[in-house]
Short mmCIF file of C-alpha atoms in Angstrom, two decimals:
data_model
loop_
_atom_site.label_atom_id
_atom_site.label_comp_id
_atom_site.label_asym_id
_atom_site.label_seq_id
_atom_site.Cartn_x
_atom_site.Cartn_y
_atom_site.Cartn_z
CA UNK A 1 0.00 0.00 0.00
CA UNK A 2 0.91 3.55 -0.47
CA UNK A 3 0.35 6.60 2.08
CA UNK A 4 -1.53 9.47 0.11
CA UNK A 5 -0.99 13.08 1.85
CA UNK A 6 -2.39 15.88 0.13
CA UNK A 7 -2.76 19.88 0.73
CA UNK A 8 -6.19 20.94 -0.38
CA UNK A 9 -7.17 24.67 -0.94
CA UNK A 10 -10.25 24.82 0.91
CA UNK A 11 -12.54 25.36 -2.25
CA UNK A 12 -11.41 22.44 -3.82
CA UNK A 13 -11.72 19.88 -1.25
CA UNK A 14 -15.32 18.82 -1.88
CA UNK A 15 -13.89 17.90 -5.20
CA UNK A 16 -10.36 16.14 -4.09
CA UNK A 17 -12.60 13.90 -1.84
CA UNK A 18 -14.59 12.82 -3.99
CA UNK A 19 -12.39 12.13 -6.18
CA UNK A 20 -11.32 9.59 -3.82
CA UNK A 21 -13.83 7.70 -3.07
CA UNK A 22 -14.74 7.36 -6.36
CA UNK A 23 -11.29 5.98 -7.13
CA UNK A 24 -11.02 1.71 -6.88
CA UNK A 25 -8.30 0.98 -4.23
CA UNK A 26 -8.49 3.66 -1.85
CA UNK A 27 -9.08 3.08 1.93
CA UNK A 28 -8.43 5.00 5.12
CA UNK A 29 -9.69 8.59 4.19
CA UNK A 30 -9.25 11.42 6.55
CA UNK A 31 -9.86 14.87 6.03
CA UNK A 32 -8.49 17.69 8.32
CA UNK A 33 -9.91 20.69 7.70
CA UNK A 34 -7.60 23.92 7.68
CA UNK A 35 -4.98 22.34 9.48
CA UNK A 36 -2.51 23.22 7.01
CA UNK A 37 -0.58 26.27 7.31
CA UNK A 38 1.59 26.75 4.24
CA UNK A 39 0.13 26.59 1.96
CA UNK A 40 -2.99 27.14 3.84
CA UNK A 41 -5.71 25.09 3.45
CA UNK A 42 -6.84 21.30 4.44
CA UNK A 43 -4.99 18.65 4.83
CA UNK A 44 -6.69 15.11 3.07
CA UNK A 45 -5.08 11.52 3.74
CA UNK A 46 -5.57 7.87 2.58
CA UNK A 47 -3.57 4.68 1.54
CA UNK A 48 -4.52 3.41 -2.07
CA UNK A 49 -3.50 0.32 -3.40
CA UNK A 50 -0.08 0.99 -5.35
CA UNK A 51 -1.19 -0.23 -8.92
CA UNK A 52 -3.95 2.45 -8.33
CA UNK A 53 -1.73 5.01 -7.38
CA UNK A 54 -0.20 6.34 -10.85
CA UNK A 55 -3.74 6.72 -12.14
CA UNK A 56 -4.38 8.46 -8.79
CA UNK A 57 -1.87 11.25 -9.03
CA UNK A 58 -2.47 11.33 -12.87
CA UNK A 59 -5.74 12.78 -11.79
CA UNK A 60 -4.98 14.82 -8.96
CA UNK A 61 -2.61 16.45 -11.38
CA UNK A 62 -5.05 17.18 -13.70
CA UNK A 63 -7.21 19.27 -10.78
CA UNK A 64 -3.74 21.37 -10.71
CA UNK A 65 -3.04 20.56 -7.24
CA UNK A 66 0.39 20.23 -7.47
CA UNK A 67 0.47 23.86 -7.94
CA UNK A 68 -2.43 25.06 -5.81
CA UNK A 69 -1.29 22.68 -2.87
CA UNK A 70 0.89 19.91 -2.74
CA UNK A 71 0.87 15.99 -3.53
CA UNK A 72 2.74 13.47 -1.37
CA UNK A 73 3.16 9.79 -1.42
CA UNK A 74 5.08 7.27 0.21
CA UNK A 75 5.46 3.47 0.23
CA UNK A 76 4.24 1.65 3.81
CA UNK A 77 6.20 -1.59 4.63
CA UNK A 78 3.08 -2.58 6.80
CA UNK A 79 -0.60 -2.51 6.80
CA UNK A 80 -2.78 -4.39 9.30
CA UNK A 81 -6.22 -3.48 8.31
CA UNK A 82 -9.42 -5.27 6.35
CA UNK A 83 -10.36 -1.53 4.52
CA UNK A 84 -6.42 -2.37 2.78
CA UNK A 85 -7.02 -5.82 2.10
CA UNK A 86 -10.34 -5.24 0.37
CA UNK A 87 -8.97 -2.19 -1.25
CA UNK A 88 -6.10 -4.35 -2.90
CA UNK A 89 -8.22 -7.00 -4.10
CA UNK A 90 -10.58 -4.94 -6.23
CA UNK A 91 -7.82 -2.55 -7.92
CA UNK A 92 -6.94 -4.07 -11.06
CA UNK A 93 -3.77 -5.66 -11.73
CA UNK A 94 -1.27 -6.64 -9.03
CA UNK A 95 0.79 -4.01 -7.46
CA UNK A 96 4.16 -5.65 -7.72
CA UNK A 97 4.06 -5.13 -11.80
CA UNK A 98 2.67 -1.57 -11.40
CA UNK A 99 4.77 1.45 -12.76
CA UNK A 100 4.43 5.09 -10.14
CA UNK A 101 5.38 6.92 -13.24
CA UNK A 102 5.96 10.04 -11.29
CA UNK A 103 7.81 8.12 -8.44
CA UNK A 104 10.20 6.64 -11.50
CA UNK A 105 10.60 10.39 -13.19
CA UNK A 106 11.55 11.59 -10.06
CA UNK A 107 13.92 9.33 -8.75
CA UNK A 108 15.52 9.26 -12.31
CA UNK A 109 15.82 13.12 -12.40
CA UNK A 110 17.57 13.04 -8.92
CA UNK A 111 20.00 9.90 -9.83
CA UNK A 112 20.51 11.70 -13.21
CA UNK A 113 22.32 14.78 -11.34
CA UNK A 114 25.96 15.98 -12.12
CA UNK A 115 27.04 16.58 -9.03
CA UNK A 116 30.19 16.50 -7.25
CA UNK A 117 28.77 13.49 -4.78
CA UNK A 118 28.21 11.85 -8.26
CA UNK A 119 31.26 12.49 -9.78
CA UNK A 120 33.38 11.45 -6.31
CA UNK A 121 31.46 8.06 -6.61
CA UNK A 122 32.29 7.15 -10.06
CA UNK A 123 35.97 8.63 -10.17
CA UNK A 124 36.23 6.73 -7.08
CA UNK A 125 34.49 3.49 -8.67
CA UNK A 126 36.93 3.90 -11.83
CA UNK A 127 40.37 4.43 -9.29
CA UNK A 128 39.49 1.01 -7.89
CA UNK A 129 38.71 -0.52 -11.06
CA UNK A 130 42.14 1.37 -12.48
CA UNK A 131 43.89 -0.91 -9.17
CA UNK A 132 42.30 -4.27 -10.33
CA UNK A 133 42.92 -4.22 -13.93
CA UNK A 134 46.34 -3.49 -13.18
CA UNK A 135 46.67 -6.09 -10.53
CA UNK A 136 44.42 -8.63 -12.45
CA UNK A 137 42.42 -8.66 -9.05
CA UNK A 138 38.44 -9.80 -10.10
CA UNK A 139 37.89 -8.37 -6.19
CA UNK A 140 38.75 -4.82 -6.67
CA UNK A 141 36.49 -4.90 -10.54
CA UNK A 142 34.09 -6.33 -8.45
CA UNK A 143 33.71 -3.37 -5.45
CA UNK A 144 34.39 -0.80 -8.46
CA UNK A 145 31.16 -2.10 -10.20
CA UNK A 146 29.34 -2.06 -7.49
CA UNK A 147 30.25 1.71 -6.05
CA UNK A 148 30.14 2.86 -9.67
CA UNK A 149 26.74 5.39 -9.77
CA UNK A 150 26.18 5.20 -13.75
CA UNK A 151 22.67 3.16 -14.15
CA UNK A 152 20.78 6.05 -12.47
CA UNK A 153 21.87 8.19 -15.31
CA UNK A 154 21.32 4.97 -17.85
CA UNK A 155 17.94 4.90 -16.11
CA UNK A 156 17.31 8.56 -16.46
CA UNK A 157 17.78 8.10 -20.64
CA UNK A 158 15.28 5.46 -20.91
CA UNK A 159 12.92 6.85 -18.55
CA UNK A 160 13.20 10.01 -20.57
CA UNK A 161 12.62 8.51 -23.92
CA UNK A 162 9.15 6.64 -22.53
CA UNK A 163 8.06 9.70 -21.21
CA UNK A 164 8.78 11.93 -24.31
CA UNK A 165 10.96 14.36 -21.61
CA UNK A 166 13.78 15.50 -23.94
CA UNK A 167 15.18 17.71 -20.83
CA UNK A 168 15.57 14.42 -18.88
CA UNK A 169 17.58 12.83 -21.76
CA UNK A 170 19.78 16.01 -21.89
CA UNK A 171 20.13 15.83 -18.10
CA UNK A 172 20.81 12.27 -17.76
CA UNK A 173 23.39 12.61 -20.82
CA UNK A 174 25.42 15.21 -19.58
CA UNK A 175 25.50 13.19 -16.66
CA UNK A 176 26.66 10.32 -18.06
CA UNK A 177 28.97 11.71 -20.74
CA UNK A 178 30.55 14.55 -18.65
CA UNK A 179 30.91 12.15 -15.58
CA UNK A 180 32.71 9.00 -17.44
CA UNK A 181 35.26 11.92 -19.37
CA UNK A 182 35.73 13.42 -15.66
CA UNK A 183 36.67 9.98 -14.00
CA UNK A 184 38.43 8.65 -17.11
CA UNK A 185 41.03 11.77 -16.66
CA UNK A 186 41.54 11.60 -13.17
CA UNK A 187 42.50 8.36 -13.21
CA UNK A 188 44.46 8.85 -15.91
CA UNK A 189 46.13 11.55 -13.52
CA UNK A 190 45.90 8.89 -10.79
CA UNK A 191 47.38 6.22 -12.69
CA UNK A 192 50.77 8.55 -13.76
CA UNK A 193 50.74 9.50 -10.12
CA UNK A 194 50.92 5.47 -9.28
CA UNK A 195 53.56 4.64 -11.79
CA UNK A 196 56.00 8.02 -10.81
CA UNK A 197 55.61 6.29 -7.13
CA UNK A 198 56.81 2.66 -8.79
CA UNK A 199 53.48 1.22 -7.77
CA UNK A 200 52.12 1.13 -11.57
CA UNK A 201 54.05 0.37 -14.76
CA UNK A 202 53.90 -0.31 -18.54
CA UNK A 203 54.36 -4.08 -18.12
CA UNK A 204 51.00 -4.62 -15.97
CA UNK A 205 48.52 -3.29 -18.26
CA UNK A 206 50.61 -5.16 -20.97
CA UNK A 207 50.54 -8.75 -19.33
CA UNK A 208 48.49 -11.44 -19.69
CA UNK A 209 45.75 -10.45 -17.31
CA UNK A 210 43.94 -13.55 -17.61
CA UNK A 211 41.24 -12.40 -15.15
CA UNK A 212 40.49 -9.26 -16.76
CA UNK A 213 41.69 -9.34 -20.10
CA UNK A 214 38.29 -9.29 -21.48
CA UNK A 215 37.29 -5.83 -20.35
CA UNK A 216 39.27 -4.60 -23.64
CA UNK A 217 37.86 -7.46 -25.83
CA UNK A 218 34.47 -6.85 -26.23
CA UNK A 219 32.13 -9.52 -28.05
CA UNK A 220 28.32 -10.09 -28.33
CA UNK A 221 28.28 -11.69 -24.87
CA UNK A 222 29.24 -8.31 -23.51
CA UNK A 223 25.85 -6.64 -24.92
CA UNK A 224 23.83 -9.98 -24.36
CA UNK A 225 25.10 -9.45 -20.86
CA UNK A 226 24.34 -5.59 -20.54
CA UNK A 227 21.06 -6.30 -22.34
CA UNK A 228 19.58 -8.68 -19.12
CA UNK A 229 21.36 -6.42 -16.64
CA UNK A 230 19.85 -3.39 -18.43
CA UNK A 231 16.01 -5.45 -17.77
CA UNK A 232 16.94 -6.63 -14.64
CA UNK A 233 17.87 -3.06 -13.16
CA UNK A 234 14.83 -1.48 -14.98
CA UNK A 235 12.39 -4.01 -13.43
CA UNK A 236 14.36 -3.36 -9.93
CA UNK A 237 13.22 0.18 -9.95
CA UNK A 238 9.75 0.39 -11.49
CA UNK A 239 8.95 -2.47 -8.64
CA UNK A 240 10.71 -0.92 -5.76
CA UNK A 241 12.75 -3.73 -5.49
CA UNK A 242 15.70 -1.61 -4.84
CA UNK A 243 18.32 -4.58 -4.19
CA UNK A 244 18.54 -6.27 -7.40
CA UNK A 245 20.21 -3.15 -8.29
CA UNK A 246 23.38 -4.65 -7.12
CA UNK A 247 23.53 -7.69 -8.71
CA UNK A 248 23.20 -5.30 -11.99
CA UNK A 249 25.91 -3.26 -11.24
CA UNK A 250 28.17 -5.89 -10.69
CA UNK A 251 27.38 -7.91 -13.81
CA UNK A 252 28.25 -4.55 -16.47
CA UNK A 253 32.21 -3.72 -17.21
CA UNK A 254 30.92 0.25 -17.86
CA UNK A 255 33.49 1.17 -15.20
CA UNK A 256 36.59 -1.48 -15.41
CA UNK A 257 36.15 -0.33 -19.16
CA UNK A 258 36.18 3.07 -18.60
CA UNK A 259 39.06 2.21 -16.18
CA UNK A 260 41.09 0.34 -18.90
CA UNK A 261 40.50 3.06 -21.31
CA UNK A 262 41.96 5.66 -19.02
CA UNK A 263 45.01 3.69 -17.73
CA UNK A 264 45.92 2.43 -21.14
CA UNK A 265 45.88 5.99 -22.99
CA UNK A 266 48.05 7.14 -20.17
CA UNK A 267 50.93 4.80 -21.34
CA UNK A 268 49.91 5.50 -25.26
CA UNK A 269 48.45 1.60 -25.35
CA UNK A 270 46.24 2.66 -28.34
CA UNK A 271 44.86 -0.57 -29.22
CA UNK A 272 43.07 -1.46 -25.58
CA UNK A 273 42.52 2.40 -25.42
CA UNK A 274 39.65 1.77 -28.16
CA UNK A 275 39.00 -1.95 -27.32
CA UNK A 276 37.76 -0.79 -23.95
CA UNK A 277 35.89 2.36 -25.43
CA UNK A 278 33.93 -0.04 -27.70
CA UNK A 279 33.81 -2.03 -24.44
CA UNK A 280 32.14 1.02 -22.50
CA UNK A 281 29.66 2.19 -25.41
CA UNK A 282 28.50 -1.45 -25.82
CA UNK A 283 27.52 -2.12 -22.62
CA UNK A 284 25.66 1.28 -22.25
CA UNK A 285 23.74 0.91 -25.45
CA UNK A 286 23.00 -2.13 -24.10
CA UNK A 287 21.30 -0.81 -20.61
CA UNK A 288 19.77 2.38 -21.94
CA UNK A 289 18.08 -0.27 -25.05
CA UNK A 290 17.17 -3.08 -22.55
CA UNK A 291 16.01 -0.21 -19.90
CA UNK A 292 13.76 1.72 -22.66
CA UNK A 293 12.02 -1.53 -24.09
CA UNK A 294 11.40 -2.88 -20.72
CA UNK A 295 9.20 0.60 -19.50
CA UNK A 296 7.27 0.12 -23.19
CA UNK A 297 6.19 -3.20 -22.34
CA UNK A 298 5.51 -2.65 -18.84
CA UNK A 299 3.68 0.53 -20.10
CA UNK A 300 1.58 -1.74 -22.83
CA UNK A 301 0.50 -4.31 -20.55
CA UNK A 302 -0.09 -1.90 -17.31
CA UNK A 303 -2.78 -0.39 -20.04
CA UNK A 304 -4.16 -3.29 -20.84
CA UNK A 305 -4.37 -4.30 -16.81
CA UNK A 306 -6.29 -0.88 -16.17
CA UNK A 307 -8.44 -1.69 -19.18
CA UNK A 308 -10.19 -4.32 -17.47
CA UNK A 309 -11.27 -2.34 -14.52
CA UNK A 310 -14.32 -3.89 -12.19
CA UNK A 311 -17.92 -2.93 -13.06
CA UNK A 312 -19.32 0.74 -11.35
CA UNK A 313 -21.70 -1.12 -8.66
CA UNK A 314 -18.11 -2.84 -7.05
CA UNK A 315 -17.88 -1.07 -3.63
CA UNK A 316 -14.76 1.70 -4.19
CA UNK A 317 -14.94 1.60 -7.84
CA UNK A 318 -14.34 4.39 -10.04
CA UNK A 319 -17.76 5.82 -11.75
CA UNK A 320 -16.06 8.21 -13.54
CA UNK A 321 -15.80 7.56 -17.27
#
């Protein structure tokens, strides 16, 4: 279930509660009346069912209350209560395959930010990754995948191209493109700094490497690979399953090829320089395809959920048309 908090202007509450109880999946309604300060007004609360809830704010959006008051939502862990249970059972569809739009927008926009936190992480993720390639250590690519901050951007893209938001594309974009070329030069920086100390040299990036050789060998498998990670991280966020986001992290080379890339230009190795490049822009074509086919289809068959909605004279179901 999801916690619904809204600011009403006084004038339009009538309209904002009715709204609700009119809407399938909606329990626990309490109104407040003018006990909000700023912005004045009332204050209207109930939980909804979550594969109600994008159709929910869709609507409250449309009554422009986002501007004349404010919309809130959160996800509850737990709900002990019969009104919930009932309300769950006659929204359509089942709440672990429905899409919060908004909620994904938002999140997307935030993870899609070039900031200095998000730089720090992934110059930080590509250092480490710049220590394991050299020391053919699987350990170290392993922790650099998983600090590296790149599929919110990756996210942001395919989120962006669903929702026909060109601004989030650009965002998301410079994000990804001006926070890869950041990290790829300071660890080219970090990787002369290594090698004046005697820690790096020419000979490690030349060896063998039988561990991680295949960072700057890129093949179908890589793309197959970034493909299922780019699903499996898209279906992680749309379902606020949060977690499987690591296992995608650490199944891409974005980073140890960025990494590879940086540390081989620095000692003029040409020839990995681009192998790990094509590496890099395989493996995020990969994501950003997998990641914008995966929000089509769960957008297709959310509509087709929603299309079968129960009949009017179902208690809690919507009689608007």
């Amino acid at each position: 279930m999801l916690h619904l908090r809204l600011i009403v202007p006084t004038d339009a509450t009538d309209e904002v509660v009715a709204l609700l109880e009119s809407t399938v999946g909606t329990a626990h309604l309490v109104v407040l009346p003018g006990a909000a300060r700023s912005p004045a007004g009332d204050v209207v609360m109930c939980d909804v069912a979550r594969e109600a809830g994008d159709e929910l704010i869709r609507d409250l959006r449309a009554l422009g209350l986002e501007k004349s008051g404010s919309i809130t939502m959160e996800n509850m862990e737990l709900t002990l209560s019969d009104h919930a249970d009932r309300a769950e059972e006659e929204a359509p569809g089942d709440g672990a395959d429905a899409v919060l739009w908004e909620e994904l927008t938002e999140a997307t926009h935030e993870e899609s930010t070039f900031s200095i936190t998000y730089v720090s992480f992934l110059a930080l993720a590509t250092m480490l990754a710049a220590c394991g390639v050299m020391l053919d250590n699987a350990v170290l690519i392993v922790g650099a995948m998983a600090v590296g901050p790149e599929f919110g951007p990756l996210a942001g893209i395919s989120t962006a191209i669903v929702q026909r938001a060109p601004r989030l594309v650009a965002r998301s974009l410079w994000a990804l493109i001006g926070g890869f070329a950041l990290a790829m030069l300071i660890t080219a920086g970090f990787a002369w700094l290594l090698d004046v100390l005697g820690l790096f040299e020419k000979s490690m990036i030349e060896a063998e490497r039988p561990i991680t050789g295949f960072i700057w060998q890129p093949d179908w498998m890589s793309f197959i690979v970034a493909f299922l990670a780019g699903i499996a991280g898209t279906l992680s966020l749309t379902s606020a399953k949060s977690g499987a986001l690591i296992g995608v992290a650490i199944s891409v080379t974005t980073v140890p090829a960025a990494a590879n890339a940086a540390v081989a230009f620095s000692y003029s190795d040409y020839q990995q320089t681009i192998g790990s490049g094509q590496q890099l822009l395989a493996n995020l074509g990969g994501i950003v395809l997998a990641g914008t086919l995966t929000l089509l289809l769960e957008k297709a068959l959310w509509r087709a959920r929603r299309a079968q909605k129960p009949p009017a004279s179902t208690p809690g179901a919507s009689v608007r048309p």
